[in-house]
Structures are given as structure tokens and as C-alpha cells.
PDB file of C-alpha atoms and ligand atoms in Angstrom:
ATOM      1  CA  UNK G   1     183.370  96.859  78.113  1.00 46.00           C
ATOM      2  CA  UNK G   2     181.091  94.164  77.251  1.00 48.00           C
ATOM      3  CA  UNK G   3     178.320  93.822  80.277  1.00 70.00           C
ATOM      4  CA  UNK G   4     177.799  89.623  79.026  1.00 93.00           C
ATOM      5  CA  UNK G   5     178.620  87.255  82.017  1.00 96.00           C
ATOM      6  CA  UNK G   6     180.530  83.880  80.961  1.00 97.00           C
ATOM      7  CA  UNK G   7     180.931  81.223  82.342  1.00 98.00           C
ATOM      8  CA  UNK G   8     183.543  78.772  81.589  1.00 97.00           C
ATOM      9  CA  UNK G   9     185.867  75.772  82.626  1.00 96.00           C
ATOM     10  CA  UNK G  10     188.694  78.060  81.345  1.00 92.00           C
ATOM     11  CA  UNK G  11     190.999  79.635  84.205  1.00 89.00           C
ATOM     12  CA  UNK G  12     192.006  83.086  84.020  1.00 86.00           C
ATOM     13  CA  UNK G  13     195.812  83.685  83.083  1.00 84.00           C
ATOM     14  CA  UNK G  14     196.436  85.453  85.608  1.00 86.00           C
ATOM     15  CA  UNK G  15     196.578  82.983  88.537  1.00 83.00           C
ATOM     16  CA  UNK G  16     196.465  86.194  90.797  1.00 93.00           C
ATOM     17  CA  UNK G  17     192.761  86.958  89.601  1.00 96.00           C
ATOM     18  CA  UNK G  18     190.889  84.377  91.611  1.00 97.00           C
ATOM     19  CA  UNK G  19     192.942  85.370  94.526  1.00 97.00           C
ATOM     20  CA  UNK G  20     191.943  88.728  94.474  1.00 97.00           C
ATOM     21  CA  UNK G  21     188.235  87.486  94.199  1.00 98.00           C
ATOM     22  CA  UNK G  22     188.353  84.866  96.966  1.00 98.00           C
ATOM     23  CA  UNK G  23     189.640  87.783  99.206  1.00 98.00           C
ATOM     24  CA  UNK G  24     187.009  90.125  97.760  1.00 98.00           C
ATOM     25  CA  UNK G  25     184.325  87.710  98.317  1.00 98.00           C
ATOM     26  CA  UNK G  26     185.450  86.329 101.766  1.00 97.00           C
ATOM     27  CA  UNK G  27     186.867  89.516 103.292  1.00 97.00           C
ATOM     28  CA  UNK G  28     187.139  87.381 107.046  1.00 96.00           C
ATOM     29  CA  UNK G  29     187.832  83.769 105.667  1.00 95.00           C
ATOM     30  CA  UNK G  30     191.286  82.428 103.580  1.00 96.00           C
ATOM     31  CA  UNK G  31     190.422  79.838 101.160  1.00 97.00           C
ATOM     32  CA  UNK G  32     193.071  80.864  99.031  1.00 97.00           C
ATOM     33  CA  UNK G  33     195.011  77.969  99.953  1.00 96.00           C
ATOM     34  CA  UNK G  34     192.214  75.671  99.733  1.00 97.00           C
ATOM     35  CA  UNK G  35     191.466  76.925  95.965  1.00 97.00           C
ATOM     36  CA  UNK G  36     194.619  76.650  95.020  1.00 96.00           C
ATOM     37  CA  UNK G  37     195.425  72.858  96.502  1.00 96.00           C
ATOM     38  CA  UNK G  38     191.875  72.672  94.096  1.00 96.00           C
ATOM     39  CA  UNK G  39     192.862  74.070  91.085  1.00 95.00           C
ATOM     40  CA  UNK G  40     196.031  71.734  91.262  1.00 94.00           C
ATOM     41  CA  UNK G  41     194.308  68.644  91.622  1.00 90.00           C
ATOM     42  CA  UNK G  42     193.783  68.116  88.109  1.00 82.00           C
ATOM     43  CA  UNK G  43     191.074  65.822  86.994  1.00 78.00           C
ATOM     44  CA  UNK G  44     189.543  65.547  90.842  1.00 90.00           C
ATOM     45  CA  UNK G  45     187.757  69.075  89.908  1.00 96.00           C
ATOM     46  CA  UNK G  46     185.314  70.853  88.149  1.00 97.00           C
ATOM     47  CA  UNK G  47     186.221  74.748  88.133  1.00 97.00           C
ATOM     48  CA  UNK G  48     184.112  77.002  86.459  1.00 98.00           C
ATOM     49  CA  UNK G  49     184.810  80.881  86.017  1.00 98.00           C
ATOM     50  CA  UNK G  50     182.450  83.820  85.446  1.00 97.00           C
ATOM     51  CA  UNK G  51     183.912  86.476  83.545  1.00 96.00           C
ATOM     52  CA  UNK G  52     183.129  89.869  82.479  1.00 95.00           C
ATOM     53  CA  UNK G  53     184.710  90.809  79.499  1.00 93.00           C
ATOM     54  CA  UNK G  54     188.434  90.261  80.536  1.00 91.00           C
ATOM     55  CA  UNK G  55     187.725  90.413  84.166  1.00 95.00           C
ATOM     56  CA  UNK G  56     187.326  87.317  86.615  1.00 97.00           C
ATOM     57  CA  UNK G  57     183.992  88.224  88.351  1.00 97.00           C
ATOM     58  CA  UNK G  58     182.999  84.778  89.903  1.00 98.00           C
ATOM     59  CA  UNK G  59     184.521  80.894  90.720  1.00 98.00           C
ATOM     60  CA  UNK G  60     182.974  77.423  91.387  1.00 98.00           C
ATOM     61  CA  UNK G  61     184.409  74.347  92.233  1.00 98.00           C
ATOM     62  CA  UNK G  62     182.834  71.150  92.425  1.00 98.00           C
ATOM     63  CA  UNK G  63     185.306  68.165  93.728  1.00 98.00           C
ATOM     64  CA  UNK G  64     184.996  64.729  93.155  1.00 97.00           C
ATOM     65  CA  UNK G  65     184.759  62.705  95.778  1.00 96.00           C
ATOM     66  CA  UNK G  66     183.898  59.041  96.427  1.00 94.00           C
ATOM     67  CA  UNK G  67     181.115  57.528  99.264  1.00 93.00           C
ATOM     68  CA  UNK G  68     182.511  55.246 101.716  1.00 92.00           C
ATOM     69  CA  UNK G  69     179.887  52.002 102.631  1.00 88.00           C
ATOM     70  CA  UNK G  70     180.925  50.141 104.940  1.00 82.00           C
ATOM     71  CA  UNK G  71     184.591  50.353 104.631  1.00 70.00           C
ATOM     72  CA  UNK G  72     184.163  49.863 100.689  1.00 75.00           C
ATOM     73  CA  UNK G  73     183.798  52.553  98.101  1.00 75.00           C
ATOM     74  CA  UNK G  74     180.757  52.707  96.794  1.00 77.00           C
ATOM     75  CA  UNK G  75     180.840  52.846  92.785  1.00 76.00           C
ATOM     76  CA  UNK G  76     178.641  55.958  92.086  1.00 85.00           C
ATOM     77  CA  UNK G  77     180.444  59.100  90.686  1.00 90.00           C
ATOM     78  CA  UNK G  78     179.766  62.369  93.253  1.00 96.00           C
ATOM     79  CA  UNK G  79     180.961  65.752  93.673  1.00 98.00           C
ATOM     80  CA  UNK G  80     181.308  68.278  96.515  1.00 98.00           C
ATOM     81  CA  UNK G  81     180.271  71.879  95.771  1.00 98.00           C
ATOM     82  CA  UNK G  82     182.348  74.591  97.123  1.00 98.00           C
ATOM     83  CA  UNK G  83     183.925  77.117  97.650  1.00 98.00           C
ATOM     84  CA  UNK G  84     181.940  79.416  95.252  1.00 98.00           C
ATOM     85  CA  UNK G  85     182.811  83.068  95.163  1.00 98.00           C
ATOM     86  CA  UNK G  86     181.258  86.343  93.503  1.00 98.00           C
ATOM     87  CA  UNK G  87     182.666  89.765  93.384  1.00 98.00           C
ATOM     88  CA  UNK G  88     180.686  91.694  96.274  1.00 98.00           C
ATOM     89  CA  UNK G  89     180.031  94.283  94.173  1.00 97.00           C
ATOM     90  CA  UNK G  90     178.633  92.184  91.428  1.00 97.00           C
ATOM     91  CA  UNK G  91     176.657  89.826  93.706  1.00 98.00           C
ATOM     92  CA  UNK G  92     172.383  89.581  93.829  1.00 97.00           C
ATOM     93  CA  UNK G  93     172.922  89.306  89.783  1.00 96.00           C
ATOM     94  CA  UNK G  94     172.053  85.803  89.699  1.00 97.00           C
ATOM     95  CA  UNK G  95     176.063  85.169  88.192  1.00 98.00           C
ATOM     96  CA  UNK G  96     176.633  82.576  91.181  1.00 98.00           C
ATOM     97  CA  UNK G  97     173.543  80.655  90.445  1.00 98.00           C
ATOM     98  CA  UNK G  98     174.759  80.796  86.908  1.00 98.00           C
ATOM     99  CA  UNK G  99     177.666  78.753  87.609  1.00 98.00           C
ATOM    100  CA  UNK G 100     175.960  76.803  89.927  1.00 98.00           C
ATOM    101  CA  UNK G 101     173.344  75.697  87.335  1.00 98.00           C
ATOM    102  CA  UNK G 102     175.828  75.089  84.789  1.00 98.00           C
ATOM    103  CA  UNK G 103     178.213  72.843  87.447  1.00 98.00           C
ATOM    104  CA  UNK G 104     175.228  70.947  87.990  1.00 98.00           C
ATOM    105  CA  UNK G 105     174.280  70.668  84.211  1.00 98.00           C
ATOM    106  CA  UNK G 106     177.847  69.724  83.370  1.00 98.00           C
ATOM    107  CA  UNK G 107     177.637  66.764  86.619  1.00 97.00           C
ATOM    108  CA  UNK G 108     174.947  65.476  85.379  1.00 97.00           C
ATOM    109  CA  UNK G 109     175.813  64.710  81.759  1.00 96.00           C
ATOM    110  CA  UNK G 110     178.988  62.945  83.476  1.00 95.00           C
ATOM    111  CA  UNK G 111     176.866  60.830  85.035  1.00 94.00           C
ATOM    112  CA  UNK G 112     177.798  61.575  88.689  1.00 95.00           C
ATOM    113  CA  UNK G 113     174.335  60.249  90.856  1.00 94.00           C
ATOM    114  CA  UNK G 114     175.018  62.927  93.490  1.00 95.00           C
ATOM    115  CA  UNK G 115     176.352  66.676  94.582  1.00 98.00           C
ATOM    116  CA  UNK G 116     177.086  67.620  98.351  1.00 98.00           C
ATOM    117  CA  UNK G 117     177.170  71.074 100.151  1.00 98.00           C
ATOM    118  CA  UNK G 118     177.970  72.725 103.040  1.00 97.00           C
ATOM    119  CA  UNK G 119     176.316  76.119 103.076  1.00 97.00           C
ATOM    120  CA  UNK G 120     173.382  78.346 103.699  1.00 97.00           C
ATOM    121  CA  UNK G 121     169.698  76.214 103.298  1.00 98.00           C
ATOM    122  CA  UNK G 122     168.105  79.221 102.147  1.00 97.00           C
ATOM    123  CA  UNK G 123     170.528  79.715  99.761  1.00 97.00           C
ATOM    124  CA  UNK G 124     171.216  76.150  98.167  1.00 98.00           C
ATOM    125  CA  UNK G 125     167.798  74.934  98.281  1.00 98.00           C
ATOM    126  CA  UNK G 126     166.676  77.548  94.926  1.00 97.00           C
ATOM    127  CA  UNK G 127     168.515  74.666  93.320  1.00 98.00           C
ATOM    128  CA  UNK G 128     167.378  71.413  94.385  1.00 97.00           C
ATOM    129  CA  UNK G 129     169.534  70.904  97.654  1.00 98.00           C
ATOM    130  CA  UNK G 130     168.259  69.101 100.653  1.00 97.00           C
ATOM    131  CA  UNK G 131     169.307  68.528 104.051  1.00 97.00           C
ATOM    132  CA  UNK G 132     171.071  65.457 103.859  1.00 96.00           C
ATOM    133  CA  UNK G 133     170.795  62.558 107.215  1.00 92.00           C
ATOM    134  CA  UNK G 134     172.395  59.424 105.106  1.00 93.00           C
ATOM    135  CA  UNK G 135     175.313  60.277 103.585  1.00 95.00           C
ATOM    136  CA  UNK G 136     177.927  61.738 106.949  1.00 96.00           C
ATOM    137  CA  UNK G 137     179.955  64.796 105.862  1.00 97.00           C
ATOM    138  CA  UNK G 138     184.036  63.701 106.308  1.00 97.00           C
ATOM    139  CA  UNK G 139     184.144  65.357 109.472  1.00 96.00           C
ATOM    140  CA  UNK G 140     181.754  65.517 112.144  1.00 94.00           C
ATOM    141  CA  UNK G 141     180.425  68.770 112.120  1.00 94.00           C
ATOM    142  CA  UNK G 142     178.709  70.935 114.786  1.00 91.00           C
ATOM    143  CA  UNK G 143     174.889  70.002 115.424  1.00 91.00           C
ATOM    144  CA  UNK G 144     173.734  73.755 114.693  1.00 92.00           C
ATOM    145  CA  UNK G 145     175.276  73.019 111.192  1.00 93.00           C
ATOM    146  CA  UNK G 146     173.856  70.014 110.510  1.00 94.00           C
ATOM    147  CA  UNK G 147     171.555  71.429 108.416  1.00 97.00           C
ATOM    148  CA  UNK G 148     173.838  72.534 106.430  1.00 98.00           C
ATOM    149  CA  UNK G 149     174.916  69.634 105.269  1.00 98.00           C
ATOM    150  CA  UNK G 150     172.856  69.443 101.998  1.00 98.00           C
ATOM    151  CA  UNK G 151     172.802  66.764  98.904  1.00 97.00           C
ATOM    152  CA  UNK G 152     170.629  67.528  95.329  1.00 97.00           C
ATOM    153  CA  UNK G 153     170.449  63.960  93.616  1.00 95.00           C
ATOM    154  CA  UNK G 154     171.298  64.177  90.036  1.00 95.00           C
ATOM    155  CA  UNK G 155     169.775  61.261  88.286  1.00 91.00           C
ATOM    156  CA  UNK G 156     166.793  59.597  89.697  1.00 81.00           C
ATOM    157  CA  UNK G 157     166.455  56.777  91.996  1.00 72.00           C
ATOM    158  CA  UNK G 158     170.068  56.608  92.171  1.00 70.00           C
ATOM    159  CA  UNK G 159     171.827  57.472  95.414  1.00 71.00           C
ATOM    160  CA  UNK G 160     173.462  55.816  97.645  1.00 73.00           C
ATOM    161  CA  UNK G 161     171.512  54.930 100.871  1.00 76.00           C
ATOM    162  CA  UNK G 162     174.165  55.100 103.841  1.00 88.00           C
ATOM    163  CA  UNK G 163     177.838  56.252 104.173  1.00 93.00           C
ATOM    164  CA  UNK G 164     179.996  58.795 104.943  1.00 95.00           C
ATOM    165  CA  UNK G 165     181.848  61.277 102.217  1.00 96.00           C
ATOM    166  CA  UNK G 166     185.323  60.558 100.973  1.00 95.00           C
ATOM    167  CA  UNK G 167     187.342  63.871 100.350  1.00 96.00           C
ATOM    168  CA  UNK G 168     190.319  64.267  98.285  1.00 95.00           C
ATOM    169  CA  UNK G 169     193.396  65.594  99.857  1.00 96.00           C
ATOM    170  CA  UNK G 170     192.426  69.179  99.867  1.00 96.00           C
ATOM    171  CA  UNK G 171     189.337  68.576 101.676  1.00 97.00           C
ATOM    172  CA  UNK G 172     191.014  66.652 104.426  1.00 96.00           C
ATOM    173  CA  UNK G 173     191.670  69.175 107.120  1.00 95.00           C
ATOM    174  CA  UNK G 174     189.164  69.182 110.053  1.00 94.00           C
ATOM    175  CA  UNK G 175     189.457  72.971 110.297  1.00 93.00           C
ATOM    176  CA  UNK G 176     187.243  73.538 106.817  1.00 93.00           C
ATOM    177  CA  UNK G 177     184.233  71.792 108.488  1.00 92.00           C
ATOM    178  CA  UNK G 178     184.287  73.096 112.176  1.00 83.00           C
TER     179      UNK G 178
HETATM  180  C1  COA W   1     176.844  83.169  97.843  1.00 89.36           C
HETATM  181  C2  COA W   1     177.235  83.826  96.504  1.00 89.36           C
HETATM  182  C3  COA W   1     178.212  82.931  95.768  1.00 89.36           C
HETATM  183  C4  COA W   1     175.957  83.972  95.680  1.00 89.36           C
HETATM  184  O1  COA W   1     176.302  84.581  94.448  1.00 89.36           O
HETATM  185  P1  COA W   1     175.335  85.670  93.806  1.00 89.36           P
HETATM  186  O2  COA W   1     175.809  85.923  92.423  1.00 89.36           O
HETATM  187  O3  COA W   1     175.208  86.822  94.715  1.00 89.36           O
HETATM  188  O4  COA W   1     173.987  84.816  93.805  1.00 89.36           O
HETATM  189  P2  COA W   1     172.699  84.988  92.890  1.00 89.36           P
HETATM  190  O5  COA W   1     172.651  86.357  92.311  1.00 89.36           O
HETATM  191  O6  COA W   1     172.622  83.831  91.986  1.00 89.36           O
HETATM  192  O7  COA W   1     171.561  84.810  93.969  1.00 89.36           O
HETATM  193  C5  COA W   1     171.373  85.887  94.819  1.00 89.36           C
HETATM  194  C6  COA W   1     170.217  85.612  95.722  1.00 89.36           C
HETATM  195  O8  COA W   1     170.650  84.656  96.686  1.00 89.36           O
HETATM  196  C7  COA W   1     170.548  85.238  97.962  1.00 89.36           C
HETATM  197  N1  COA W   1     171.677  84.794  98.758  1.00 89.36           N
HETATM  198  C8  COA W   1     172.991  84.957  98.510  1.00 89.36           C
HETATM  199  N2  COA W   1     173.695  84.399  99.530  1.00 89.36           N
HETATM  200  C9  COA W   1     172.789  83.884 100.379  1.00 89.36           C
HETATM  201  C10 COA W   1     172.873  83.201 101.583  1.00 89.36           C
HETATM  202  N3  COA W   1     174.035  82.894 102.156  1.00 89.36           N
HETATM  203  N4  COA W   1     171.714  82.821 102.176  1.00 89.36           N
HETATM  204  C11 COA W   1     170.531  83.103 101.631  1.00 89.36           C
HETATM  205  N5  COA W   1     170.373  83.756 100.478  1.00 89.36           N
HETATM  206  C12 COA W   1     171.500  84.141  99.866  1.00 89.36           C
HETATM  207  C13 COA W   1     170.593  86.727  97.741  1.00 89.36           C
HETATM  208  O9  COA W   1     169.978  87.409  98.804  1.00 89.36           O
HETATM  209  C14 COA W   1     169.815  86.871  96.432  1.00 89.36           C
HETATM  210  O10 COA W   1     168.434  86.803  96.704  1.00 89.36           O
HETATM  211  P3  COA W   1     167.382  87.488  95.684  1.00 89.36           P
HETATM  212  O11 COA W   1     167.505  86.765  94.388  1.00 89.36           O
HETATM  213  O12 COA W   1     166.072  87.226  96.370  1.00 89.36           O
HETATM  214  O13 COA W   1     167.790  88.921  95.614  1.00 89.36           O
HETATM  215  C15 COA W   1     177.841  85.237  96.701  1.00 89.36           C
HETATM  216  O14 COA W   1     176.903  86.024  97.401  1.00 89.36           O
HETATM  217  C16 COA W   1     179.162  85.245  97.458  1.00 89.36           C
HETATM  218  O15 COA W   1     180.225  85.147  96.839  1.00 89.36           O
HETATM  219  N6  COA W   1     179.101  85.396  98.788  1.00 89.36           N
HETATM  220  C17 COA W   1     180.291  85.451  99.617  1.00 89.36           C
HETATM  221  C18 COA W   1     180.983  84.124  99.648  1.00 89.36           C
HETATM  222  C19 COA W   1     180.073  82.987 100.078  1.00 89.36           C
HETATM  223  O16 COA W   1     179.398  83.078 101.116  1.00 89.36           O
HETATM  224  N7  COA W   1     180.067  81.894  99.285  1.00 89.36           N
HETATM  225  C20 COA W   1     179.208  80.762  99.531  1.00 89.36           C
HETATM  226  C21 COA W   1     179.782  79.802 100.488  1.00 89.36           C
HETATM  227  S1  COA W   1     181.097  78.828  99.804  1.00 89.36           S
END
């Protein structure tokens, strides 16, 4: 079997595969549902696969998402990162940076200004993420986590200064940021 990782905007055919690796990689967490509300969003996301020969060894999404100023939606193009999942086994390989990199790369080009996270400081900041004090997550979240909340900007001098996230459907459920 070919050892080459690839990553792609392709889903597997079998829907059942990035089930299997969301319960692999988050053994005490479901976000099965929450993938799968994703993935049937359409347009609204950005999933990209990491495959190893035939077999699905790691998932990113990245979810569009709008910036609320003052009761009016600010024009610039952002994204949400998350969830992103590797196989345990196959983790440490650099394969989630991978398609973290290339989600980014991809944002970019499309012009979006800004990407949002919600996840480990030491982890996100190898690509550009800082903790993030203008922009308000949809949901208050729990000071220990605030920083957590992390934003890269993608094209310079170009973010917005104040506001709080807007969240497709999928994202609005207070139990995903408590
Ligand atoms: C987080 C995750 C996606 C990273 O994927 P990966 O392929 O293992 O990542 P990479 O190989 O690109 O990077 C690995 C490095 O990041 C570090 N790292 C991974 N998760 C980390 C975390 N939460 N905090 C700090 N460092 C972390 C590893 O220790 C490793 O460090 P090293 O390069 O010094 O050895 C993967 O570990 C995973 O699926 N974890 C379980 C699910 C999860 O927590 N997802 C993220 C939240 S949505």
C-alpha cells in the first residue's frame, strides 16, 4: 500500500469512514453529529480529507461564518476551523498540519480576511494563530478557555476590529463551546 498522504476536498465514499475516524480520534467526545450537520451544509464548508492510499486517515473542516458589528454583518469573508481529526495511530506525522496548511492556503486564495479556532495555543499557534480579544466567540465561553479562542489573519491589514462570530446552523448549540 502506497505510504503517500493526500489531501483533498474529495469525501470518501464511504460516508461510514469519517465516522470511524472521528470516534478513533475523539475516543470521549461525539462530533459525529456535528460533522455530519457539516458535511451537509454544502457551500458553508471547506472539508478536506487525508488519505492513505484508499484509507481515510485524517478530516478538516473550516466553516464559513460571517462577523456581526454592531447588529450589521460585516462584509469580510471568514471561516471557523474545526473539528480536525487524525487517526491516533497515525498522529505526530505532521498529516493534521498538512491539512491545516492547505485549509489555510485554499482560504486565502478565496479571499476570506480571517480564520477562527477554538483549541489548544500550543498547538494552533505553529501556524499563525493568536489569542483573539476583538472578535467574541458565538457563545460566551469559560474564562480558563479564553485563550483558546484564537484568530490567524489571512491577508494583511484586513480584519475586522470589533464583533462577535456568526455561526451557521451547525455551530449554534451552546453545548460545543462550554
Ligand atoms: C490535534 C491533531 C489533529 C493533530 O494532528 P497530527 O497529525 O497529530 O499533528 P501534526 O503531526 O501536524 O503535529 C503534531 C505535533 O503537534 C503536537 N500536538 C498535537 N496536538 C497537540 C495539542 N493539543 N497541544 C499541543 N501540541 C499538540 C504534537 O505533540 C506534535 O508535536 P511534535 O511535532 O513536536 O512532535 C491530532 O492529534 C488529533 O486528531 N487529536 C485528537 C483530536 C483533537 O484533539 N483534535 C483537535 C481539536 S478539534
Amino acid at each position: 500500500m502506497s505510504t503517500h498522504i493526500e489531501i483533498s476536498d474529495k469525501l470518501p465514499e464511504n460516508s461510514g469512514d469519517i465516522e470511524q475516524l472521528y470516534r478513533d480520534a475523539f475516543p470521549d467526545e461525539d462530533l459525529v453529529p456535528l460533522v455530519k450537520n457539516l458535511l451537509a451544509s454544502g457551500d458553508e464548508v471547506l472539508s478536506l480529507t487525508a488519505t492513505k492510499g484508499e484509507n481515510l486517515v485524517g478530516h478538516a473542516v473550516f466553516t464559513t461564518c460571517g462577523i456581526a458589528v454592531e447588529n450589521e454583518t460585516s462584509d469580510h469573508r471568514v471561516a471557523l476551523l474545526g473539528p480536525v481529526a487524525v487517526l491516533a495511530a497515525l498522529q505526530k506525522q505532521g498529516i493534521g498540519g498538512r491539512l491545516i496548511q492547505n485549509g489555510l492556503e485554499r482560504l486565502t486564495a478565496d479571499g476570506n480576511t480571517q480564520v477562527f479556532v477554538l483549541g489548544d495555543p500550543n498547538y494552533y499557534s505553529r501556524f499563525g494563530f493568536q489569542e483573539d480579544r476583538l472578535i467574541a466567540p458565538p457563545y460566551p465561553l469559560p474564562e480558563q478557555w479564553r485563550p483558546a479562542w484564537q484568530s490567524k489573519n489571512l491577508q494583511n491589514d484586513m480584519h475586522v476590529q470589533s464583533g462577535i462570530l456568526t455561526v451557521p446552523v451547525p455551530w449554534q448549540d451552546a453545548s460545543l463551546w462550554s
